[in-house]
Coordinates of C-alpha atoms in Angstrom, one line a residue:
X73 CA 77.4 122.4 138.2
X74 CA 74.0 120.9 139.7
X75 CA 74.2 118.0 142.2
X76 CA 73.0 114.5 140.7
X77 CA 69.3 113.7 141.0
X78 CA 68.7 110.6 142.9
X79 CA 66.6 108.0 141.6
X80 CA 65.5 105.2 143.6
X81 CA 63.5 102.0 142.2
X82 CA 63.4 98.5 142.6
X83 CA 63.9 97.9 138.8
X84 CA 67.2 99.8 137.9
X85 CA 67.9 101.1 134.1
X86 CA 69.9 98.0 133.1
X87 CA 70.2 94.3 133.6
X88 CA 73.5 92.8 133.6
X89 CA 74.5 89.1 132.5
X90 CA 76.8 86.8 134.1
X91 CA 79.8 88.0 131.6
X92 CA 79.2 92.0 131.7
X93 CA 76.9 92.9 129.3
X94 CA 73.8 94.3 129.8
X95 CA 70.5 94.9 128.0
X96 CA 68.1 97.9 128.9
X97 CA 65.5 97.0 132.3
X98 CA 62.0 96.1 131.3
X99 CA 58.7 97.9 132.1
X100 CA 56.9 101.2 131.8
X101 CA 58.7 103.2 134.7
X102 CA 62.2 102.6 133.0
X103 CA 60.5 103.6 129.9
X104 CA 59.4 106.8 131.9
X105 CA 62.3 107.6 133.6
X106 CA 65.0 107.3 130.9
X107 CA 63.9 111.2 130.0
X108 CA 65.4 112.5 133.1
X109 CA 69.1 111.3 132.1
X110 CA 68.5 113.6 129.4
X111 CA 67.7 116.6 131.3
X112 CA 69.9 116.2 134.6
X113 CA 73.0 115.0 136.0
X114 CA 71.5 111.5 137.4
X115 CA 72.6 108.3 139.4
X116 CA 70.3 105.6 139.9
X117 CA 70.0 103.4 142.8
X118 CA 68.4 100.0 142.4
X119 CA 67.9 96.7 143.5
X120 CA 70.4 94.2 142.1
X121 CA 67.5 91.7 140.3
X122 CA 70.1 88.9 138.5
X123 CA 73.1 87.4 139.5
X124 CA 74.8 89.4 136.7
X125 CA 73.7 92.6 139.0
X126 CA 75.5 91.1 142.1
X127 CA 78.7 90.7 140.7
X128 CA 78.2 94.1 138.9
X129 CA 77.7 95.5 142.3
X130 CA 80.4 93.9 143.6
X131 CA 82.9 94.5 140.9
X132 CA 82.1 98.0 141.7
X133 CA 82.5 97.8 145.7
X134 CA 79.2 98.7 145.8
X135 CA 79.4 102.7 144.5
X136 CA 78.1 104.1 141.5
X137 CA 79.1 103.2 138.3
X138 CA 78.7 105.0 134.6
X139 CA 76.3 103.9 132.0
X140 CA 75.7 104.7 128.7
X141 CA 72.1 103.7 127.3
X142 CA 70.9 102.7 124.4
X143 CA 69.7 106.2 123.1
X144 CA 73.1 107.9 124.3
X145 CA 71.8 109.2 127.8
X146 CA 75.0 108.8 130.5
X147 CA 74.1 108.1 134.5
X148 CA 75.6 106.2 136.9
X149 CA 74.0 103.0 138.3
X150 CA 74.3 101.8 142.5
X151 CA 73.2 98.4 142.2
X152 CA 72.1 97.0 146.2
X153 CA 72.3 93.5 146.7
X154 CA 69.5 92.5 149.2
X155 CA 69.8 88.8 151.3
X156 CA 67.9 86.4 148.9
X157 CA 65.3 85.3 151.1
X158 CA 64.3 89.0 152.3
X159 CA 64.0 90.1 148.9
X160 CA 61.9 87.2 148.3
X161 CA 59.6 88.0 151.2
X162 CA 59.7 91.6 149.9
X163 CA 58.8 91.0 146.2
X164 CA 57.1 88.0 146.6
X165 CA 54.9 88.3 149.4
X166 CA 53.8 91.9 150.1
X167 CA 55.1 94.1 146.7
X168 CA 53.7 91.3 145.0
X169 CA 50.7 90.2 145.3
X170 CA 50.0 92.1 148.3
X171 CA 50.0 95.6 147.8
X172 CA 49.8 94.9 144.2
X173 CA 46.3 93.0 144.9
X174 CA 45.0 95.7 147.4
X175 CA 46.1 98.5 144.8
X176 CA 44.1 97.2 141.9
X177 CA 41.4 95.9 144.1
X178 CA 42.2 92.1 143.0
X179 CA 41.6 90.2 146.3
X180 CA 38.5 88.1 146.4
X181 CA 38.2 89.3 150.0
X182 CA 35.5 86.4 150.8
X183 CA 38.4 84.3 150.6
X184 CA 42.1 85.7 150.6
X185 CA 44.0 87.1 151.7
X186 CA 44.4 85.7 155.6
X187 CA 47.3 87.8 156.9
X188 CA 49.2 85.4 159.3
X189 CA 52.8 85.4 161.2
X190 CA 53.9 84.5 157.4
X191 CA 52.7 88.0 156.0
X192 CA 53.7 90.1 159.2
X193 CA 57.4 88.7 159.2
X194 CA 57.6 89.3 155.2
X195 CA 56.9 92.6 156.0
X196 CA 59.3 93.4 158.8
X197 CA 62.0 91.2 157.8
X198 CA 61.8 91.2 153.6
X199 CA 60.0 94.6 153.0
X200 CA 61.8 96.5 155.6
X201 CA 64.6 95.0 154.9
X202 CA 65.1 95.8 151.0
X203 CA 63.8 99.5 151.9
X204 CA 66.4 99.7 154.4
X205 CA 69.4 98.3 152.2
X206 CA 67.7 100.6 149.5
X207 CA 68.1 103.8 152.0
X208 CA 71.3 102.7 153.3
X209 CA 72.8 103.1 149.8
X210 CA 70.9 106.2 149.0
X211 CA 71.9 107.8 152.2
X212 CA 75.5 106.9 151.1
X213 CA 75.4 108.7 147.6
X214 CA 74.0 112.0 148.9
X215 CA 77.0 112.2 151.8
X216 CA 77.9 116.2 151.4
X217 CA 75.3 117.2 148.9
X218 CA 73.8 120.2 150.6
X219 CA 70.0 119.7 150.5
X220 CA 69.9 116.7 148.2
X221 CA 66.9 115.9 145.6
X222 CA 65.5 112.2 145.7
X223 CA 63.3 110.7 143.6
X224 CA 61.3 107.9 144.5
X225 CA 59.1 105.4 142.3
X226 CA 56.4 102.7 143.2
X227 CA 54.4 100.7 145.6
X228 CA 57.9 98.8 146.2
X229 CA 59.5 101.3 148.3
X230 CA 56.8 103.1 150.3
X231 CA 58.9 102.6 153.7
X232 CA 62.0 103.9 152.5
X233 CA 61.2 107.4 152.5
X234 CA 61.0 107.9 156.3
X235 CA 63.9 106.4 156.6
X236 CA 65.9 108.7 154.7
X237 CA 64.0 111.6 156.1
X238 CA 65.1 110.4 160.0
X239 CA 68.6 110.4 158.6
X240 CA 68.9 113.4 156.1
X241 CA 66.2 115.7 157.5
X242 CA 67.4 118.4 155.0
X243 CA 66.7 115.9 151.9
X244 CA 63.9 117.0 149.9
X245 CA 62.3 113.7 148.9
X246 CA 59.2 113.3 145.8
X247 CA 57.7 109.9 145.6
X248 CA 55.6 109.2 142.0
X249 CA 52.9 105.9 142.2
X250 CA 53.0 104.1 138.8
X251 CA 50.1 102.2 139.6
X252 CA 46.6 103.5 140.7
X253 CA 45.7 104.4 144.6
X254 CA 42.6 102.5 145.7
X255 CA 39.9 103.8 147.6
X256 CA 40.5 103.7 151.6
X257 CA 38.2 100.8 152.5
X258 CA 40.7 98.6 150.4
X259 CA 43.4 99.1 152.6
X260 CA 41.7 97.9 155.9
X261 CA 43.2 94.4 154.4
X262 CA 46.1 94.9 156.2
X263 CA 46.7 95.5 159.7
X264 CA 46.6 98.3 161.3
X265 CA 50.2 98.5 162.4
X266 CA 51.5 97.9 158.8
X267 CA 49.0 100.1 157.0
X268 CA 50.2 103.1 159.3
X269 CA 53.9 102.6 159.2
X270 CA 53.3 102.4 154.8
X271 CA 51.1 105.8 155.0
X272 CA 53.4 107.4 157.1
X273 CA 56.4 106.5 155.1
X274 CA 55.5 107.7 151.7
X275 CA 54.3 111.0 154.0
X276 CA 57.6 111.4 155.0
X277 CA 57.8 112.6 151.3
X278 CA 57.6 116.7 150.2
X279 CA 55.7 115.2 146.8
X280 CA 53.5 112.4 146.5
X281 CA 52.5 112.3 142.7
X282 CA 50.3 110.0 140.7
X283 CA 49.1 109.5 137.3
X284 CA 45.4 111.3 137.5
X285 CA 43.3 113.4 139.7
X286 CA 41.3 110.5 140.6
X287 CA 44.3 108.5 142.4
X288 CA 45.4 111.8 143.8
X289 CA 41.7 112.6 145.3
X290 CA 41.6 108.5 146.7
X291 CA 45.3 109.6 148.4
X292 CA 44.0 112.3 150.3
X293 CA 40.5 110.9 151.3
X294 CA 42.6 107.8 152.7
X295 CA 45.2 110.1 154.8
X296 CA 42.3 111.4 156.5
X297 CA 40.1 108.2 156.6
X298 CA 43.0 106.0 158.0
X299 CA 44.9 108.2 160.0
X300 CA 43.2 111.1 160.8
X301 CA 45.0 113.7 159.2
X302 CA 44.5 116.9 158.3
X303 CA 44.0 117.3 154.6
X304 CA 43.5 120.4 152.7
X305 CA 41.5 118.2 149.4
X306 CA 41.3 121.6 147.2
X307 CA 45.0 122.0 147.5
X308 CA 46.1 119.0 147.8
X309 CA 48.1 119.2 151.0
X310 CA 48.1 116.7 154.1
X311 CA 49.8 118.2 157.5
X312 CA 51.9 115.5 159.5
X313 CA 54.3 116.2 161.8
X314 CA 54.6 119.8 161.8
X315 CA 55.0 119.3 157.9
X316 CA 52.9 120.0 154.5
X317 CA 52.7 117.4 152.1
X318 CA 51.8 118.1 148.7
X319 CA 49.6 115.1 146.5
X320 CA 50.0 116.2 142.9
X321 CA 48.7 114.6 139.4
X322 CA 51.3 114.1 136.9
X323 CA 50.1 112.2 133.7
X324 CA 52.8 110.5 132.3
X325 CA 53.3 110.9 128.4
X326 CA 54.8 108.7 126.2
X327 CA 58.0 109.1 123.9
X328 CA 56.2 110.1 120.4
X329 CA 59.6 110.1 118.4
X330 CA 60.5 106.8 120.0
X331 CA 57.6 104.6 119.0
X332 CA 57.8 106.2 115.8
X333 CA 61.6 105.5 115.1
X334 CA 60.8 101.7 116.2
X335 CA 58.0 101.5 113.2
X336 CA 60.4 102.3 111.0
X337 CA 62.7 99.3 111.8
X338 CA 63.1 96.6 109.1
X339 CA 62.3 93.9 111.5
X340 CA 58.7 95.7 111.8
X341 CA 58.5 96.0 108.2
X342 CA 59.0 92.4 108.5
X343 CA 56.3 91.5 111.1
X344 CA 53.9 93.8 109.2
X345 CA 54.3 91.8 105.8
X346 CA 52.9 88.5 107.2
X347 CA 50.1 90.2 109.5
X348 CA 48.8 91.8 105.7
X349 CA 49.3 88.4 104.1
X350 CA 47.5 86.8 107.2
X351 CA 45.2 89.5 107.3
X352 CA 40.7 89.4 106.9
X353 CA 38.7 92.3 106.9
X354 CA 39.6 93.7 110.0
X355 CA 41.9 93.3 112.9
X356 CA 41.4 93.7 116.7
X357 CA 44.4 93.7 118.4
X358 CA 45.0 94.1 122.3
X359 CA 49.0 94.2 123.9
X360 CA 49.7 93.3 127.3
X361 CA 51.6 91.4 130.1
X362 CA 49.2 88.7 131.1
X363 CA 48.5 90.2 134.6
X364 CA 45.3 89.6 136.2
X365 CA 44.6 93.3 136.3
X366 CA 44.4 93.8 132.6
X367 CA 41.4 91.4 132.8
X368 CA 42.1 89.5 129.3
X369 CA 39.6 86.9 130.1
X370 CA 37.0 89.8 129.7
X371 CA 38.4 90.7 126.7
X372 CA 37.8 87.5 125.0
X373 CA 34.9 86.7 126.0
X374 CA 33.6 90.3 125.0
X375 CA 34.8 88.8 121.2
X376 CA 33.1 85.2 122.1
X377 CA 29.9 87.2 122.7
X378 CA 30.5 89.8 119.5
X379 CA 30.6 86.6 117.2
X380 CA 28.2 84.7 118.7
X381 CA 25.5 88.3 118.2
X382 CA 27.2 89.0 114.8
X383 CA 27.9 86.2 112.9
X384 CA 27.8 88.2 109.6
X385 CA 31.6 88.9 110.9
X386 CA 32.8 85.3 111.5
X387 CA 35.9 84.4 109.3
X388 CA 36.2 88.4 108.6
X389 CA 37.8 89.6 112.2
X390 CA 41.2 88.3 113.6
X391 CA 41.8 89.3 117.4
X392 CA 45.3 89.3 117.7
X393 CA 46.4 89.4 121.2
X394 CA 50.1 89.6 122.3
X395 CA 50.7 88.6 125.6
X396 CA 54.0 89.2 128.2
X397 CA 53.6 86.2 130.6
X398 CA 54.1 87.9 134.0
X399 CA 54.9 87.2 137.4
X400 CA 54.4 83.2 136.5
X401 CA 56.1 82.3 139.9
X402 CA 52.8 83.9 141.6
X403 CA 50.2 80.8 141.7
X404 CA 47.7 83.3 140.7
X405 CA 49.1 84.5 137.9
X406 CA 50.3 80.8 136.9
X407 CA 46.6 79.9 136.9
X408 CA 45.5 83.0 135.0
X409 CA 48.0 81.8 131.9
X410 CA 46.1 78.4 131.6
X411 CA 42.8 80.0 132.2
X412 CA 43.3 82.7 129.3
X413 CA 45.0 79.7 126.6
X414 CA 41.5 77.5 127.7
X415 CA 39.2 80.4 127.2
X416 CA 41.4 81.2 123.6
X417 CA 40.7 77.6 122.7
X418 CA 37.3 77.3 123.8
X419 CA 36.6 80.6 121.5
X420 CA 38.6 79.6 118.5
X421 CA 36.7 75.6 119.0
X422 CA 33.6 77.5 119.0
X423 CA 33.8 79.7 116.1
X424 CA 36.6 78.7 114.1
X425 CA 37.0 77.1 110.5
X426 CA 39.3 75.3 109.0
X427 CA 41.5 78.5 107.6
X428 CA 40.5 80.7 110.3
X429 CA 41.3 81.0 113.7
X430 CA 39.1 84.0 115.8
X431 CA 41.7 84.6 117.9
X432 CA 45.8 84.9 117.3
X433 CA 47.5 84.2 120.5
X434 CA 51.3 85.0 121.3
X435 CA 52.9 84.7 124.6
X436 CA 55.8 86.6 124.0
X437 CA 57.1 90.1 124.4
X438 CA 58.1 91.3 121.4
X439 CA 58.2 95.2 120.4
X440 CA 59.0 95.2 117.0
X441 CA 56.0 92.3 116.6
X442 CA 53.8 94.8 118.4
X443 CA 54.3 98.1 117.2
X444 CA 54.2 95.9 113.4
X445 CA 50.6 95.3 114.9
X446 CA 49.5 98.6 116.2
X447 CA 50.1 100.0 112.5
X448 CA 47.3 97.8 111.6
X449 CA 44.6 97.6 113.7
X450 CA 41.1 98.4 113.1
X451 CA 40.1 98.4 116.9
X452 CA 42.8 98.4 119.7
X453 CA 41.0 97.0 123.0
X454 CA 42.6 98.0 126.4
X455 CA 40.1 96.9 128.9
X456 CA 41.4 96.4 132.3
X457 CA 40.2 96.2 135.7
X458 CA 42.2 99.2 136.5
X459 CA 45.7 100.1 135.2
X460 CA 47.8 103.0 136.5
X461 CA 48.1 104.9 133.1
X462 CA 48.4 102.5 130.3
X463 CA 51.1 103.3 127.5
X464 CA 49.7 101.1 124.9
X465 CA 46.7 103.4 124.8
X466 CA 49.1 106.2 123.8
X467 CA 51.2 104.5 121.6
X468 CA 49.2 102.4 119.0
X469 CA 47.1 105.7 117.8
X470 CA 50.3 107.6 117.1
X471 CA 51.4 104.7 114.9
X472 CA 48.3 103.3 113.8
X473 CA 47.8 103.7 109.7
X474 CA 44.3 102.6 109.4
X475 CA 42.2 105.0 111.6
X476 CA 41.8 102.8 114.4
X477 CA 39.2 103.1 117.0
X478 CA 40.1 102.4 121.0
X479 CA 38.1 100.6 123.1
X480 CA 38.9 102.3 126.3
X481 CA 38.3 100.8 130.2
X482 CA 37.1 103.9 132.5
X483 CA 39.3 102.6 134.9
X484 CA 42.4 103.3 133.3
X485 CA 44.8 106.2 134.0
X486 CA 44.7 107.0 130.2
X487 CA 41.0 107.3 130.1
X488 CA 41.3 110.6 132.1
X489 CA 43.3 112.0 129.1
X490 CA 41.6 110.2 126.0
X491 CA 38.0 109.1 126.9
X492 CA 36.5 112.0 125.4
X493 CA 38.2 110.5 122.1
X494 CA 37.3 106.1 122.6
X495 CA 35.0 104.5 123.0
X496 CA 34.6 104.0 126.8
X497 CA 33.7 100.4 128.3
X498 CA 33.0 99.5 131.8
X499 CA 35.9 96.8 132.3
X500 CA 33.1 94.2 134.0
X501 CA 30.2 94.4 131.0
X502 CA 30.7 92.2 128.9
X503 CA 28.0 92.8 126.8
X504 CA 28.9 96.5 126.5
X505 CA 32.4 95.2 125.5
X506 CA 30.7 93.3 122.7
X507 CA 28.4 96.3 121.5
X508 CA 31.6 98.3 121.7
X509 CA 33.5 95.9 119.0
X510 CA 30.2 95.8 116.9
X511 CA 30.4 99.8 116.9
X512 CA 34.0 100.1 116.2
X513 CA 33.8 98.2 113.3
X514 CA 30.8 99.6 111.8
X515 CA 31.9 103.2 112.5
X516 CA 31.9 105.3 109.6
X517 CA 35.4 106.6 108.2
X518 CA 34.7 110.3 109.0
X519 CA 34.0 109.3 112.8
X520 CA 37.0 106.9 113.1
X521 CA 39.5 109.7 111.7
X522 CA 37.9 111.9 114.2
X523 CA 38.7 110.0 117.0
X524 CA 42.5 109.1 116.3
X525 CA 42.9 112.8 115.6
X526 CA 41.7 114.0 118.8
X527 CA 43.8 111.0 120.1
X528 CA 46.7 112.1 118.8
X529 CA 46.2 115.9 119.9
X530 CA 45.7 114.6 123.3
X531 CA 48.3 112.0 123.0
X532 CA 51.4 114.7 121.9
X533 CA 49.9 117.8 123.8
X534 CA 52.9 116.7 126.3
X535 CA 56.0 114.9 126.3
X536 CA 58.3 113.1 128.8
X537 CA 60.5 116.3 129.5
X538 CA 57.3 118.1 130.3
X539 CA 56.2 115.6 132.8
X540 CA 60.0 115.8 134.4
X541 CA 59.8 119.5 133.9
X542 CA 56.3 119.7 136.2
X543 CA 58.0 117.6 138.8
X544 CA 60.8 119.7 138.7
X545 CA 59.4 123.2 138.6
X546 CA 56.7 121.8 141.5
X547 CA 60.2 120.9 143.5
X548 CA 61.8 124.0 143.5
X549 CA 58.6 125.8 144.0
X550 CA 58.2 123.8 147.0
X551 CA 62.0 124.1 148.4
X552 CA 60.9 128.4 148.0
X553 CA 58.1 127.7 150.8
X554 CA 55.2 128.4 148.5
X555 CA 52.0 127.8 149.6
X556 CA 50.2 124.9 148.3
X557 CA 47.6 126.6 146.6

């Protein structure tokens, strides 16, 4: 029998509530990582995120404990319970927005951020902290498991890894970025001392992977812009230590069957019947959390533009946009929510009639409502800043009953996959936006089912076992000493 695999995130599998039961955790990278129960023996350590979690962990004494998901996958579940106030600094002040900000190159650098004693002590005693509590319990499960396999995810946990490393030097450790690496100049934000002792902690890895070749490349230059080291870019390979770490690309897929199964719910069927008795010519639909990286205000003022050029199309086009609030104890992102509502208002004011409103807003998240909506669009529009894959760009295509056409931002990790197959937008031209809507709409039938069939070729040319299976097979090809070629 193989040894566990040992996960570590911030966001663990499940939520619990105050009386026991629990509801599956939110987000792409539980999405992504709900495969692996399915291939391997698995236990998942986590941050405790609700009160429900604390006494969870506590009920258990703090050890693993079996779960059984949703879609019949069994793993067991550590929950850690961090000191309130250093997870606060952690989450609050560095995961987010700091490295978040730096990572998708969000900080108006002319004005923020100013890293004072407030930011340093975050990071030493809330950052550090939750890494360590994180370690501590991951050191604990893999206590007489000969050469032990962890798995790391995200920007939330870059620090933990060395820490493992100093205490299990046999562990072999892979660490996967969900969201995209930025180019090395964006890191000189933070201080020297802090940048280094980030880098050298997610080198303390055997497998750094990320979502395209692009972040991988970005990786490598900054390992040998920030701190000197030698980097082989053609293989992929920094040397640290007396060690070789490898940087791979693993694009993650999404769950065809899945999405597929959830159109088929009544309570789609449901949604879908009052969208086609709401419904004009032709529907543009977008689906995201209202973070600032998905740059939404773009996106509607790309449409404001469209109609204000083509008014042949006003009272015939709906943009129906279904938005996740997000991090709305962040003051930015608080401010970004009544920025988005005024810019909806200001469109549907400008161009609306009595019995039409441009522009459908719901601030909710809402599967069912949004996979009833991905059936039906005419033109999907993912347009952010940058975005570290992008799952929506995968999924509305392979559900999508009306030949759709994406609108596609270069900068998204999906793009690398599917440009060749949407129509590409730089995420800052506006009026290229516009021209892009105008196209979509206007393309002829033969073009548009060329386009969602090379999505959908692209789309199921890989599945999540195949991105576990890389991972895995570049693990134990690694634990055999191969080269990195």
């Amino acid at each position: 029998m193989q040894d566990p695999l040992i996960l570590v995130s911030n966001r663990g599998p499940v939520t619990f509530q105050p009386d026991g039961s629990s509801r599956r955790g939110t987000g792409g990278l539980v999405t992504a990582l709900m495969g692996l129960a399915r291939h391997r023996e698995v236990t998942w350590v986590a941050s405790a995120m609700s009160d429900g979690d604390v006494a969870m962990a506590a009920r258990h004494g703090g050890r693993a404990f079996p779960v059984t998901g949703a879609e019949g996958s069994q793993y067991r579940v550590k929950l850690v319970a961090s000191d309130p106030e250093a997870y606060d600094r952690f989450y609050n002040i560095i995961a987010n927005p700091m490295l978040w900000f730096i990572q998708h190159y969000l900080w108006d650098q002319s004005n923020a951020p100013d890293i004072r004693r407030n930011e340093t002590e975050a990071f030493e005693f809330g950052y550090n902290i939750v890494n360590e509590d994180l370690a501590r319990a991951v050191v604990e499960e893999i206590e007489g498991i000969r050469q032990p396999v962890v798995m790391i995810h995200d920007y939330h946990l870059y620090t933990l890894p060395a820490l493992i490393r100093r205490a299990r030097p046999d562990a072999f450790m892979t660490h996967f970025v969900h969201i995209p690496w930025s180019q090395s100049d964006s890191w000189r934000v933070l201080p020297t001392v802090m940048r280094e002792e980030l880098y050298r902690g997610i080198l303390a890895n055997d497998i750094v992977g990320f979502h395209t070749t692009s972040y991988r490349r970005n990786f490598l230059q900054c390992c040998e812009d920030l701190l000197g080291l030698e980097v082989d870019h053609s293989a992929g390979v920094v040397a640290l230590d007396g060690r070789r770490v490898w940087v791979r690309a693993y694009p993650l897929p999404i769950d065809v069957g899945a999405v597929r199964r959830v159109a088929a719910r009544p309570r789609v069927g449901e949604f879908e019947q009052e969208l086609l008795r709401r419904r004009r010519d032709h529907v543009i639909l977008r689906v995201d959390r209202a973070d600032l990286s998905k740059n939404v205000l773009r996106g509607f003022t790309g449409f404001d533009l469209f109609l204000e050029q083509h008014p042949e199309f006003r009272e015939r086009v709906t943009f129906i946009a279904q938005l996740m609030p997000s991090r709305t104890d962040v003051a930015e992102y608080q401010e970004y929510l009544e920025r988005i509502e005024a810019v909806v208002a200001l469109v549907n004011h400008r161009h609306g009639s009595p019995d039409w409103m441009p522009i459908q807003l719901k601030l909710r998240d809402d599967l069912e409502e949004a996979v009833a909506a991905y059936k039906h669009y005419d033109v999907l529009m993912v347009n952010a800043m940058f975005d570290g894959m992008n799952l929506v760009a995968k999924e509305g295509p392979m559900v999508n009953e009306r030949a759709g056409v994406s609108i596609l931002s270069e900068n998204t990790g999906a793009h690398e996959e599917l440009g060749d197959y949407a129509l590409s937008v730089n995420p800052f031209d506006v009026q290229e936006l516009a021209d892009s809507i105008h196209a979509a709409l206007t393309m002829p039938a033969a073009e548009r089912e060329r386009r969602i069939a090379g999505l959908r070729e692209r789309i199921t040319a890989r599945n999540p076992g195949d991105w576990i299976d890389e991972q895995l097979r570049d693990i134990r090809a690694k634990e055999r000493g191969a080269s990195g070629e």
